Short mmCIF file of C-alpha atoms and ligand atoms in Angstrom, two decimals:
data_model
loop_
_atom_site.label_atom_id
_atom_site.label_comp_id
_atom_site.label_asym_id
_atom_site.label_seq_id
_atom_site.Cartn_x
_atom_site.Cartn_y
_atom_site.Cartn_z
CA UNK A 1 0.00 0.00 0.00
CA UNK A 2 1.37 3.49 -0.65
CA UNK A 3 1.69 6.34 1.76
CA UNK A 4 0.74 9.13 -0.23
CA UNK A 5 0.09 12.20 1.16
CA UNK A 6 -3.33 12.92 2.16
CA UNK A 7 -4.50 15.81 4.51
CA UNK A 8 -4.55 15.93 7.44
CA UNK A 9 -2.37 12.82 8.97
CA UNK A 10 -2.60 12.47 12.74
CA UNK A 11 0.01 9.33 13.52
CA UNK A 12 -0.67 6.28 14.73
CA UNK A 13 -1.81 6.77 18.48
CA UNK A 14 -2.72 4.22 22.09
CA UNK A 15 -5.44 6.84 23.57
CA UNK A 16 -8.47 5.62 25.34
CA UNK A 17 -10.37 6.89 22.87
CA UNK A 18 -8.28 5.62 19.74
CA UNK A 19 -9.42 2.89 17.43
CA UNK A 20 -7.84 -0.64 16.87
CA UNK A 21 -7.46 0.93 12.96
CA UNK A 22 -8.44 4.05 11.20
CA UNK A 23 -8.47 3.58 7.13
CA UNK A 24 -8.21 7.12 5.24
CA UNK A 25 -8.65 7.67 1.52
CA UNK A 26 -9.57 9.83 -0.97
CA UNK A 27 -12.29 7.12 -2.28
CA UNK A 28 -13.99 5.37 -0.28
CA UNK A 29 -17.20 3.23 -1.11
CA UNK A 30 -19.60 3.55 1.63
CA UNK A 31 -23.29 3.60 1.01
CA UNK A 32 -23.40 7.15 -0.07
CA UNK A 33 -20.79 6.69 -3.10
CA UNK A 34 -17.51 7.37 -3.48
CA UNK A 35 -16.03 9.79 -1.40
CA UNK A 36 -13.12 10.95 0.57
CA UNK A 37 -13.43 9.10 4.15
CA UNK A 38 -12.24 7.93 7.08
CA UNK A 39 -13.28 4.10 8.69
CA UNK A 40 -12.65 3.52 12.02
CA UNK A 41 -12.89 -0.28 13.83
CA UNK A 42 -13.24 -1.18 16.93
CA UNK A 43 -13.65 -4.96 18.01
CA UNK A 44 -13.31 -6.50 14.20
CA UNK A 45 -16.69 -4.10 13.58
CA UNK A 46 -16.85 -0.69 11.12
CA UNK A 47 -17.55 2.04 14.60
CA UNK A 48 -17.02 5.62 12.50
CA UNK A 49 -17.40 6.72 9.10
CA UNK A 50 -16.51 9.91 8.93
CA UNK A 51 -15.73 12.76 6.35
CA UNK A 52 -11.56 12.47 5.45
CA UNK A 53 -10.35 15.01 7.73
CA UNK A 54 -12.46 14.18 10.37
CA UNK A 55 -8.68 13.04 12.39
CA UNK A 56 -10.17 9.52 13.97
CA UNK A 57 -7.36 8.39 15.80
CA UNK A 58 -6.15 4.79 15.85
CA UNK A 59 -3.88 2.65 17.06
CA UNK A 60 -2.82 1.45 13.42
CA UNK A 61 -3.87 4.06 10.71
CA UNK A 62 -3.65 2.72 7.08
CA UNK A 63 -3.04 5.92 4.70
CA UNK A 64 -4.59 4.47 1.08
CA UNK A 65 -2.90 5.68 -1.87
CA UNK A 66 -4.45 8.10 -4.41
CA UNK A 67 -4.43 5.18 -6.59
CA UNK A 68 -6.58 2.87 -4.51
CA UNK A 69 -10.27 2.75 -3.30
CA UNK A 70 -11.54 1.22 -0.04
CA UNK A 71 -14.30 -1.68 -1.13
CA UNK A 72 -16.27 -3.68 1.16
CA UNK A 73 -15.68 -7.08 1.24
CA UNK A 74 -17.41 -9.18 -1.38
CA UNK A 75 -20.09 -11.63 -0.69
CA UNK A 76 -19.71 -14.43 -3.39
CA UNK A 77 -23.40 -16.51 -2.47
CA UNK A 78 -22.16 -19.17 -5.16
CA UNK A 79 -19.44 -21.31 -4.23
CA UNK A 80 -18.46 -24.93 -4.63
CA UNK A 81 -16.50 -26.35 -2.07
CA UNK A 82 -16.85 -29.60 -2.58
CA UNK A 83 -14.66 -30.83 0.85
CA UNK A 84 -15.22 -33.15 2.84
CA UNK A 85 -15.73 -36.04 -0.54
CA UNK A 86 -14.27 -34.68 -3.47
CA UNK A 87 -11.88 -32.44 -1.82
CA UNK A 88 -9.71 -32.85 -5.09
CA UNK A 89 -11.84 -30.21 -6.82
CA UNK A 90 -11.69 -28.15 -4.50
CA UNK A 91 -11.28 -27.59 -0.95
CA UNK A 92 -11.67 -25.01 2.31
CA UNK A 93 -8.27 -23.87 2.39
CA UNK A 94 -7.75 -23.51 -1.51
CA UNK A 95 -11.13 -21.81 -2.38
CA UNK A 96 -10.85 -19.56 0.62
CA UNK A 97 -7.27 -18.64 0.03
CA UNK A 98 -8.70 -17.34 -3.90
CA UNK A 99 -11.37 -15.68 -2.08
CA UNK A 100 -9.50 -13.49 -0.09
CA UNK A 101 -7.26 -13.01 -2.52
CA UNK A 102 -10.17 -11.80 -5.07
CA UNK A 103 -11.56 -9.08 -2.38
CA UNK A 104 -14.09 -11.93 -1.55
CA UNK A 105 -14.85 -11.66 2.67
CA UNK A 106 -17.62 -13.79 3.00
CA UNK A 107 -18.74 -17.45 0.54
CA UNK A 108 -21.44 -19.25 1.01
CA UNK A 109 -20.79 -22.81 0.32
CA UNK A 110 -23.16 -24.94 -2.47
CA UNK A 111 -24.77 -28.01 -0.73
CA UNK A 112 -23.68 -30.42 -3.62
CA UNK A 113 -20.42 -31.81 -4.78
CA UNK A 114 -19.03 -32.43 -1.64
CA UNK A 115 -19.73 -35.57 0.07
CA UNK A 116 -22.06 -35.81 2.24
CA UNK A 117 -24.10 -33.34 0.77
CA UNK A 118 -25.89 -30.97 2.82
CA UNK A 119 -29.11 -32.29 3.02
CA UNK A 120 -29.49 -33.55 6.52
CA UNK A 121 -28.29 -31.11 9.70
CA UNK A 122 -25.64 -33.77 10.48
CA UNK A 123 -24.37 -33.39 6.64
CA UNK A 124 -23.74 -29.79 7.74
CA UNK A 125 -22.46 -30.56 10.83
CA UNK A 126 -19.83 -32.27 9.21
CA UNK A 127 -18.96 -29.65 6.62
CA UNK A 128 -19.10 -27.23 9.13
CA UNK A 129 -16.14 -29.09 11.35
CA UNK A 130 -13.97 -29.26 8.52
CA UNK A 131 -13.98 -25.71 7.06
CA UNK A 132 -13.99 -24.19 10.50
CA UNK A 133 -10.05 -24.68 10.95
CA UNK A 134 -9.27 -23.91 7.31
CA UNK A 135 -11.17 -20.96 6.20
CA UNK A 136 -9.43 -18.02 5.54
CA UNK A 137 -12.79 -15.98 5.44
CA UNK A 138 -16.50 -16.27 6.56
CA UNK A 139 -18.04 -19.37 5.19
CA UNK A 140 -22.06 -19.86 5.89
CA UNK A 141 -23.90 -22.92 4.03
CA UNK A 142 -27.10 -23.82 1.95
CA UNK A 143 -29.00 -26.30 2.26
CA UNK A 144 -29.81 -28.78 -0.22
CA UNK A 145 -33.98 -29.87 -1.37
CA UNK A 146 -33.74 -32.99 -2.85
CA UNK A 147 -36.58 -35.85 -3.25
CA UNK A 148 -37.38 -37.13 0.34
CA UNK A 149 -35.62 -34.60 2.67
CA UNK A 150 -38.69 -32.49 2.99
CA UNK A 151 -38.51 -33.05 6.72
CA UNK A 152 -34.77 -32.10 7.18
CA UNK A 153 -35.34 -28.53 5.83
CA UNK A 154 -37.01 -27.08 9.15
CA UNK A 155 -34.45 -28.32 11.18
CA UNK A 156 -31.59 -27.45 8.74
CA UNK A 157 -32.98 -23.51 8.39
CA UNK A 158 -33.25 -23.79 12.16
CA UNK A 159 -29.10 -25.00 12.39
CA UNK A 160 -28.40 -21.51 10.17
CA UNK A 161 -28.37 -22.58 6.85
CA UNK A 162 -29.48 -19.55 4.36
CA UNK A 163 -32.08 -21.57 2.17
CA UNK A 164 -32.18 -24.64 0.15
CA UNK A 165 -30.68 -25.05 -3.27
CA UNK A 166 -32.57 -27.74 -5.46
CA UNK A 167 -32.37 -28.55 -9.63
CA UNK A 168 -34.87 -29.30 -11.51
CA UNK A 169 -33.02 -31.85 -14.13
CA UNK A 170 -29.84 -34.01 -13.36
CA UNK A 171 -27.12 -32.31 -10.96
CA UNK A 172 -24.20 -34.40 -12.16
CA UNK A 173 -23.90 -35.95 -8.72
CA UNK A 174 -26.02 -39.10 -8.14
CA UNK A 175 -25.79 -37.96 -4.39
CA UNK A 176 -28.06 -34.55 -4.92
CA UNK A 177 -30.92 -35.93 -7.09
CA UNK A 178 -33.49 -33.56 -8.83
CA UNK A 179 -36.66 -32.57 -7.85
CA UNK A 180 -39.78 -32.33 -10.03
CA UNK A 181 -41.74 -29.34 -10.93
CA UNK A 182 -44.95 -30.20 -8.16
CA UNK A 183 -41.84 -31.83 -5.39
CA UNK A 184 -40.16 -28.28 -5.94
CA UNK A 185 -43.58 -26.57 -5.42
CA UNK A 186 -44.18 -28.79 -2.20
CA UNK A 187 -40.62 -27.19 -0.91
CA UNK A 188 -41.55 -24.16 -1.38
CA UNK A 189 -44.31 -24.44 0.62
CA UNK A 190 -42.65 -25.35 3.56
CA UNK A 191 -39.90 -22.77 3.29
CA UNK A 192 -42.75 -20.33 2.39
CA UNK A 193 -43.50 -20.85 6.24
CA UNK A 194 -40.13 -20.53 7.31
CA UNK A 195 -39.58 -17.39 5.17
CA UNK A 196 -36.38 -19.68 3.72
CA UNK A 197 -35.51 -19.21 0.63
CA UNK A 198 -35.45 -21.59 -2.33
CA UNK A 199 -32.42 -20.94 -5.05
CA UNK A 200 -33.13 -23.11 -8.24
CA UNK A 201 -30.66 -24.15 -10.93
CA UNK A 202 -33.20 -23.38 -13.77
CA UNK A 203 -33.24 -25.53 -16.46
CA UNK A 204 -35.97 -27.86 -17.67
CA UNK A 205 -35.37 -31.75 -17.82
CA UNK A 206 -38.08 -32.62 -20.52
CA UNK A 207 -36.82 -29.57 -22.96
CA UNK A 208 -32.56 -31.07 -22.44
CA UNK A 209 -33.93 -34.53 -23.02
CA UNK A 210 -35.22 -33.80 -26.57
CA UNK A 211 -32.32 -31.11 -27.51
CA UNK A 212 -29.38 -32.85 -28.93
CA UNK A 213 -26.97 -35.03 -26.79
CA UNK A 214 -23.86 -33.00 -26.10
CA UNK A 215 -20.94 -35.05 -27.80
CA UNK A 216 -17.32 -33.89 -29.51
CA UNK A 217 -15.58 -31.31 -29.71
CA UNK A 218 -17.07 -28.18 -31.30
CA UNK A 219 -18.39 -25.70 -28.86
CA UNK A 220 -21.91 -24.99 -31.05
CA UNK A 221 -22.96 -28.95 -30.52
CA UNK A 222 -22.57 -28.15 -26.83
CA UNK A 223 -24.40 -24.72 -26.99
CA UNK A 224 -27.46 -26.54 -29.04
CA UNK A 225 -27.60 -29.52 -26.34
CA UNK A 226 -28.67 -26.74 -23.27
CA UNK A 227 -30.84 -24.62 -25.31
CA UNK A 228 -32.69 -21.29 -23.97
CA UNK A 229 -35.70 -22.89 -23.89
CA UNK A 230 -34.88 -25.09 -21.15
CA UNK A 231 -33.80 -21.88 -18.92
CA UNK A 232 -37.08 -20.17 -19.89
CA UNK A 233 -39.31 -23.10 -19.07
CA UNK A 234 -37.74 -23.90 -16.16
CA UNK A 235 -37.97 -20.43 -14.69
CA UNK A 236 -41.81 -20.15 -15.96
CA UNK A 237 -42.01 -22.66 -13.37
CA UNK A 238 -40.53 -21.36 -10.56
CA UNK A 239 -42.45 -18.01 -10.96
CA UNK A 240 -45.40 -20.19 -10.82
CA UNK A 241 -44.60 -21.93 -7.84
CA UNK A 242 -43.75 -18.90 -6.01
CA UNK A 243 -46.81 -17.21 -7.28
CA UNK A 244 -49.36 -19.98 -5.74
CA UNK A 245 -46.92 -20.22 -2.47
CA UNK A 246 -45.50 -16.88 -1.47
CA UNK A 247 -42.32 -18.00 -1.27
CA UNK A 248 -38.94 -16.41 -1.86
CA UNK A 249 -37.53 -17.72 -4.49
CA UNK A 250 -33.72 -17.62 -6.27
CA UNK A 251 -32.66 -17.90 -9.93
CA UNK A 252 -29.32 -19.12 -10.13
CA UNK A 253 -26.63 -18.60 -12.60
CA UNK A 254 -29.35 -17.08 -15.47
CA UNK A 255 -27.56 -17.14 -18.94
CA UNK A 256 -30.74 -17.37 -21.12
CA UNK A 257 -31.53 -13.29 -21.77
CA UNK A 258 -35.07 -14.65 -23.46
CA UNK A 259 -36.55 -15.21 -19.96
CA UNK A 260 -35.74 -11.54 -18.49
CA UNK A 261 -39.18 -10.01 -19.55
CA UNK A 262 -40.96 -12.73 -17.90
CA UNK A 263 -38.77 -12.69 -14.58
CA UNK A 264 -38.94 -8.31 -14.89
CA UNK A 265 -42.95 -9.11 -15.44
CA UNK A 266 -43.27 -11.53 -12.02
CA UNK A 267 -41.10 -9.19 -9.88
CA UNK A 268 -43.74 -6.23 -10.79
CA UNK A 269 -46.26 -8.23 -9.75
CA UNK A 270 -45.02 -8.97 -6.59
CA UNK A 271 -43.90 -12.45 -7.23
CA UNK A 272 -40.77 -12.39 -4.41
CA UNK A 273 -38.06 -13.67 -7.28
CA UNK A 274 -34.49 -12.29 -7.26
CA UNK A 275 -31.81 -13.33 -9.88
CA UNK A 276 -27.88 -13.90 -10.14
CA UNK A 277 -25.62 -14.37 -13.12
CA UNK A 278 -22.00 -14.82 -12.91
CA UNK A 279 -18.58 -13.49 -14.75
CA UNK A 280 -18.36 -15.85 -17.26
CA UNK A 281 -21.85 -15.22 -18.90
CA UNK A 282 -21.20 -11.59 -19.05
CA UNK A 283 -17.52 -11.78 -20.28
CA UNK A 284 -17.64 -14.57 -22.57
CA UNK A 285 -19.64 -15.32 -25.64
CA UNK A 286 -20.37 -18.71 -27.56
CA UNK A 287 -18.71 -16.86 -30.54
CA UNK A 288 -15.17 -16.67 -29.40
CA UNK A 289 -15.32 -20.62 -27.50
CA UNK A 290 -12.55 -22.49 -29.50
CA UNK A 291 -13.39 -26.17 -30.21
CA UNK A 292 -12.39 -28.49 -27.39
CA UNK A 293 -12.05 -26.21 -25.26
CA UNK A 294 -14.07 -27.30 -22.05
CA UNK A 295 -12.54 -24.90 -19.55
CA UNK A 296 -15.64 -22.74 -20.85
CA UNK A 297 -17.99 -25.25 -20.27
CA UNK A 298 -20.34 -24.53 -17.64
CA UNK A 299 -24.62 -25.21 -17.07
CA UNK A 300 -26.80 -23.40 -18.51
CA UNK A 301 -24.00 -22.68 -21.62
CA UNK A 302 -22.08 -19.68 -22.10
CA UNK A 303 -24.39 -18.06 -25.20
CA UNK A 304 -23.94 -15.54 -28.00
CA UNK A 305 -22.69 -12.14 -27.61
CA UNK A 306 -26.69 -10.70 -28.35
CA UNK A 307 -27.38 -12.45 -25.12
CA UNK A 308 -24.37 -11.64 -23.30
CA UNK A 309 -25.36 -7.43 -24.09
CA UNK A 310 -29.08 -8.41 -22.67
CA UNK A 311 -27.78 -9.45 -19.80
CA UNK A 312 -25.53 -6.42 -18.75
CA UNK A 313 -28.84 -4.24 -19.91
CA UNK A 314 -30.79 -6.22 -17.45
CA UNK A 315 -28.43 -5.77 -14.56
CA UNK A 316 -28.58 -1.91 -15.16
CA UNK A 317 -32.12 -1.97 -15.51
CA UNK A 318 -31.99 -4.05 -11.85
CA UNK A 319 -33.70 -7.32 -13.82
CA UNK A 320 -30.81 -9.08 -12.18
CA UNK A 321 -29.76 -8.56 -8.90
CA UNK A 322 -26.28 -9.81 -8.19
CA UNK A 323 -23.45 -11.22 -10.03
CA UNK A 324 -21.73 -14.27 -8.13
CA UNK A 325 -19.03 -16.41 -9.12
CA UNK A 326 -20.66 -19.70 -9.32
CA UNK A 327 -17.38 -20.98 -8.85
CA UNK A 328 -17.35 -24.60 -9.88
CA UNK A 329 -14.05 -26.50 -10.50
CA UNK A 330 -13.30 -30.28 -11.07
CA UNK A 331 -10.00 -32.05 -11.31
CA UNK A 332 -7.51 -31.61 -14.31
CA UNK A 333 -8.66 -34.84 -15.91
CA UNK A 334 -12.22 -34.59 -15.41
CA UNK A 335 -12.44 -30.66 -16.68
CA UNK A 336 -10.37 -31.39 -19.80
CA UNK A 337 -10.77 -35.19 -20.86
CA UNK A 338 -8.70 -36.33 -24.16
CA UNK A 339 -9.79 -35.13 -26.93
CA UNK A 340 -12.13 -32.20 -25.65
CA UNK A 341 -15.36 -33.41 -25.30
CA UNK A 342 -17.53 -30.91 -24.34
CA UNK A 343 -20.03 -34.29 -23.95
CA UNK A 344 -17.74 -35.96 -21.78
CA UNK A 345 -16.41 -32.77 -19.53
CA UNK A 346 -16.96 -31.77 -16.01
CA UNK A 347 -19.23 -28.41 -16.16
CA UNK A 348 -18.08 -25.34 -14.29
CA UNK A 349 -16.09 -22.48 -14.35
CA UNK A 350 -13.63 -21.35 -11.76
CA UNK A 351 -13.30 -17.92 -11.03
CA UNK A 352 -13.50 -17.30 -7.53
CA UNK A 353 -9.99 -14.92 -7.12
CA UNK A 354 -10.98 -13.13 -10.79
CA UNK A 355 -14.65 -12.23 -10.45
CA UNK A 356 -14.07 -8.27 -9.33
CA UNK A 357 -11.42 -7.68 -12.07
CA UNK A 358 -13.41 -9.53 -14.43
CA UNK A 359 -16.88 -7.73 -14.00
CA UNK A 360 -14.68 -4.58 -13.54
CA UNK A 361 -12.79 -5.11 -16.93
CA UNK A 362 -15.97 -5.52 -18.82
CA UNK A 363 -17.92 -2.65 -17.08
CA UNK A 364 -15.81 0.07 -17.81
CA UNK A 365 -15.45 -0.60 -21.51
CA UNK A 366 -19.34 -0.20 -21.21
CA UNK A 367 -19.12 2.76 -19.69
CA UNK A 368 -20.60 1.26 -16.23
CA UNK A 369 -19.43 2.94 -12.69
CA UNK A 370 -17.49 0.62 -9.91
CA UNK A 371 -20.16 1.59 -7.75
CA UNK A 372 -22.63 -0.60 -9.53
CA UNK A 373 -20.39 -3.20 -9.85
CA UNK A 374 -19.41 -3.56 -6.49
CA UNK A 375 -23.05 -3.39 -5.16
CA UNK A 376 -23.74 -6.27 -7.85
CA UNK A 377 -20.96 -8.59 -5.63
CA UNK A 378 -21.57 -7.07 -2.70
CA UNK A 379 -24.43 -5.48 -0.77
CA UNK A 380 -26.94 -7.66 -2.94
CA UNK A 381 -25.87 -10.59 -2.64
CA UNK A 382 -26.08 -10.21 1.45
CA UNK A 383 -29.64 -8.74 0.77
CA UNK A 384 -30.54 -11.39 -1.01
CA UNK A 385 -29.18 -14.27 1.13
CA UNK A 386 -29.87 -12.26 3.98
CA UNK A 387 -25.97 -12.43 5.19
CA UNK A 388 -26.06 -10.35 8.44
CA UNK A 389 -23.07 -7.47 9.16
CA UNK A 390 -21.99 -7.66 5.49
CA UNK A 391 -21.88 -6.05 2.07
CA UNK A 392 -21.45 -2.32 2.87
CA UNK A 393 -19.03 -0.25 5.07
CA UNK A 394 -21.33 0.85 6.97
CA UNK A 395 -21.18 1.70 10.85
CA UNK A 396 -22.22 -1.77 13.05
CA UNK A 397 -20.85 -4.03 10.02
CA UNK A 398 -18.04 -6.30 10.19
CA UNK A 399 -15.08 -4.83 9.01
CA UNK A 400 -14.48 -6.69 6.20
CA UNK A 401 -12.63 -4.61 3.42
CA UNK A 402 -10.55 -4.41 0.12
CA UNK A 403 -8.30 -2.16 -1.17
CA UNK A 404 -8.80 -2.28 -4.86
CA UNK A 405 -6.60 -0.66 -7.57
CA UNK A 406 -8.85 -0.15 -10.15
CA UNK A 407 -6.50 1.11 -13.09
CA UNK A 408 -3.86 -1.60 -12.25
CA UNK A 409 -3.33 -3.99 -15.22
CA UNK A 410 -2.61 -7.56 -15.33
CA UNK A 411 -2.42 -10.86 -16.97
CA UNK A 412 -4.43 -13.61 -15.29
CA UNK A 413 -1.86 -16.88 -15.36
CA UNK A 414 -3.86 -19.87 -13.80
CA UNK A 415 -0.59 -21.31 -12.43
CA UNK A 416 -0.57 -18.42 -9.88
CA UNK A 417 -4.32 -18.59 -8.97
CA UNK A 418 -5.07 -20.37 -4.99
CA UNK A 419 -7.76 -22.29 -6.71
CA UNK A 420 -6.49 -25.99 -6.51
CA UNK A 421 -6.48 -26.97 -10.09
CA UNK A 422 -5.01 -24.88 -12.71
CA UNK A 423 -8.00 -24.38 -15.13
CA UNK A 424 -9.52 -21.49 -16.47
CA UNK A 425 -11.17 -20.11 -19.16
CA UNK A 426 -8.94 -16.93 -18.92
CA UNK A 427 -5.94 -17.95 -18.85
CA UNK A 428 -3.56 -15.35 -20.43
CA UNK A 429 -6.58 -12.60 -20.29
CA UNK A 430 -5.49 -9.17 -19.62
CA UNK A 431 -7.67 -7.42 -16.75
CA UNK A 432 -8.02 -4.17 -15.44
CA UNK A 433 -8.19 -3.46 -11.73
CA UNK A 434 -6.26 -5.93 -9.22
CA UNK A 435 -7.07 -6.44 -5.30
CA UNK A 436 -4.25 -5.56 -3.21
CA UNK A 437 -4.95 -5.94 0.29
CA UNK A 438 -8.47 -8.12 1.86
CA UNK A 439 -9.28 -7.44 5.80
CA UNK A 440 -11.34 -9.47 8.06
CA UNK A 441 -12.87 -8.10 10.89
CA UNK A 442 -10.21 -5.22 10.75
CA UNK A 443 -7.10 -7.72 10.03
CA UNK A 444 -5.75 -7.77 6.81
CA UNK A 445 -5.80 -11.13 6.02
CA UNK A 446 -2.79 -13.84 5.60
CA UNK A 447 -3.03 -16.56 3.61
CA UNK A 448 -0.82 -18.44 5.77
CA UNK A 449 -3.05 -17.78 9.28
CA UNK A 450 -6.55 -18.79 8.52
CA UNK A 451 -8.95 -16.60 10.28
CA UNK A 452 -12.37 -16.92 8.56
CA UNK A 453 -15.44 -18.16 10.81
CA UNK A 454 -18.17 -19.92 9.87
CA UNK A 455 -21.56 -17.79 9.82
CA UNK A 456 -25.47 -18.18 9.91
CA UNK A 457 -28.48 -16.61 8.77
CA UNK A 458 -30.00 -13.51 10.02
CA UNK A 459 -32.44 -14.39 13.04
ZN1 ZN B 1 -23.38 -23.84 -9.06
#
């Protein structure tokens, strides 16, 4: 971090009355914008936010460079894990490592992939003992609804979990079945009582059954197996369901752009829906996917660069809600099998450390401010998962922080990214705008020392 000069610059001081750490820059994101601010913590929380000059006194004062703006601490709601079971792909210690690293304070862990999944309160209990010693930041936990565990979801919202994840066609695990369309609606209804939430991976079983298999190696075979139709259907449904239930309800990972009117036409009518995408579907288009290669292939697809403009319109217009990683990694040999089979390949894309400097790279070519973009990986996804004490610097918060330099450039080399295998669609892609310091409650963090806790719903 530089030391620039900045006015005025009271020194480090041990008063009664000083902070554990005072943070002073010229741009600082609160909830008001961008402005020139001060941040004082006390006890790992955000106690003052005060107008730069202000002279908070603390016992360590961090001076942020001209250069540099102060960003809360990103909440990524869509992460893969994976550990305990297939800890291979992906574990505690390596995701959370590229999560601080990213600017990322807070995950919340996807109840699939790992095994057990998290579909029973001992399930979670088990997660929960093994990322507790290795998390290097907050880590909270959905749920999983899958057939037959209807009576494990009261007592799993009632151990913390932030709502239930189900899919409504083949997860890829045998372990974390599908539900159907009226099992789904059933759900809903009990979490409709618990005022849970239900996050669905949208796409329609009957409509990928009659598309073509996926098979070989060109890209547009893949992209015609998951077509939009499946993404549209399958959302009709969940509107419907949360129509006739009340419940809140979750779109995950939306790439389909053809299904926004009908989502923007629910959400007027009071239907409680929010939506995500991720990085990938809003820097990557179908167009530019070379043959074979399946580090871009992900569920639902990566789609044509029409879509991928419809998308960013529909985040601006506040169709969408939140962009989250969906972070997703297998091993080496599953993710890119001989001969690059997109029928044959694990489906995910990693991007955990890269989301901020790849949303951030995309924006400002399209003229979008960092303000939006950091409320897109921020404060909504904590509204929407209801993540307490997170999102914003705002007074009573944790103080959970980046500092984020957003005209540094850089080439993204997968060899030097803490995810655990090296794969990634953007390898060798330049990017604008680079994290350079993450706090925790008011420490910055060390990826040696993890210091991450495990966390629970609001209430
Ligand atoms: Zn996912």
């Amino acid at each position: 971090m530089s030391t620039d000069d900045l006015t005025p610059r009271p020194t480090a001081t041990d008063g009664p009355d000083a902070f554990d750490l005072v943070l002073r820059g010229a741009r600082v994101l609160t909830a008001a914008g961008l402005a020139p601010a001060e941040v004082g913590v006390r006890d790992g929380a955000i106690a003052a936010v005060e107008p730069l000059g202000a002279g908070l006194r603390g016992r360590r004062v961090v001076e942020l460079g001209a250069d540099e703006v102060l960003l809360p601490g990103l909440v990524d709601t869509h992460v893969h894990v994976n550990e305990p079971g297939r800890t291979e792909w992906e574990g505690f210690a390596s995701a959370t490592r590229a999560a601080a690293a990213g600017g990322v304070t807070t995950i919340l862990d996807m109840p699939l992939n790992s095994i057990p999944p998290t579909v029973t309160v001992d399930a979670l209990e088990t997660k929960r003992a093994v990322a507790g010693p290795q998390a290097f930041v907050d880590v909270g936990f959905w749920g999983g609804a899958v057939p037959g565990n209807d009576g494990d979801l009261t007592p799993l919202h009632e151990a913390g979990v932030f709502g239930f994840k189900c899919f409504l066609l083949p997860s890829g695990v045998d372990e974390f079945p599908p539900l159907d369309p009226p099992e789904m609606e059933r759900d809903m209804d009990i979490l409709a009582g618990l005022d849970s939430l239900l996050i669905v991976h949208a796409e329609d079983a009957e409509t990928i059954d009659a598309a073509p298999q996926p098979h070989g190696a060109a890209y547009a075979d893949f992209l015609a197996s998951r077509p939009r139709d499946a993404e549209n259907r399958a959302i009709r449904a969940v509107i419907e369901a949360a129509r006739r239930t009340g419940a809140r309800a979750h779109i995950l990972h939306l790439s389909s752009s053809d299904a926004l009117p009908e989502i923007a036409a629910a959400r007027a009518e009071g239907v409680r829906l929010t939506v995500e995408t991720c990085p990938h579907y809003l820097t990557l288009v179908a167009e530019d996917v070379p043959d074979g290669a399946t580090a871009y292939k992900c569920c639902p697809p990566i789609r044509e660069a029409g879509n991928r403009d419809a998308l960013w319109a529909a985040l601006q217009d506040g169709t969408i809600d939140c962009v989250v990683s969906d972070h997703s990694p297998a091993t080496v040999d599953l993710k890119q099998p001989e001969g690059g089979d997109f029928g044959v390949a694990w489906g995910g894309v990693s991007s955990l450390q890269l989301g901020l400097s790849l949303v951030w790279t995309e924006a400002r070519s399209r003229g979008v401010d960092l303000e939006t973009v950091v409320a897109w990986m921020s404060s909504r996804p904590a509204a929407m998962a209801r993540v307490p004490r997170k999102g914003s610097i705002a007074v009573g918060n944790d103080a959970d922080l980046a500092v984020f330099g957003p005209e540094d450039t850089y080439e993204a080399h997968v060899a030097e990214l803490h995810h655990k295998n090296p794969v990634s669609p953007y390898d060798g892609k330049g990017l604008t705008g680079r994290v350079r310091a993450t706090y925790l409650r008011g420490e910055q963090i060390d990826l040696q020392r993890p210091t991450g806790r495990l966390i629970t719903r609001a209430g």
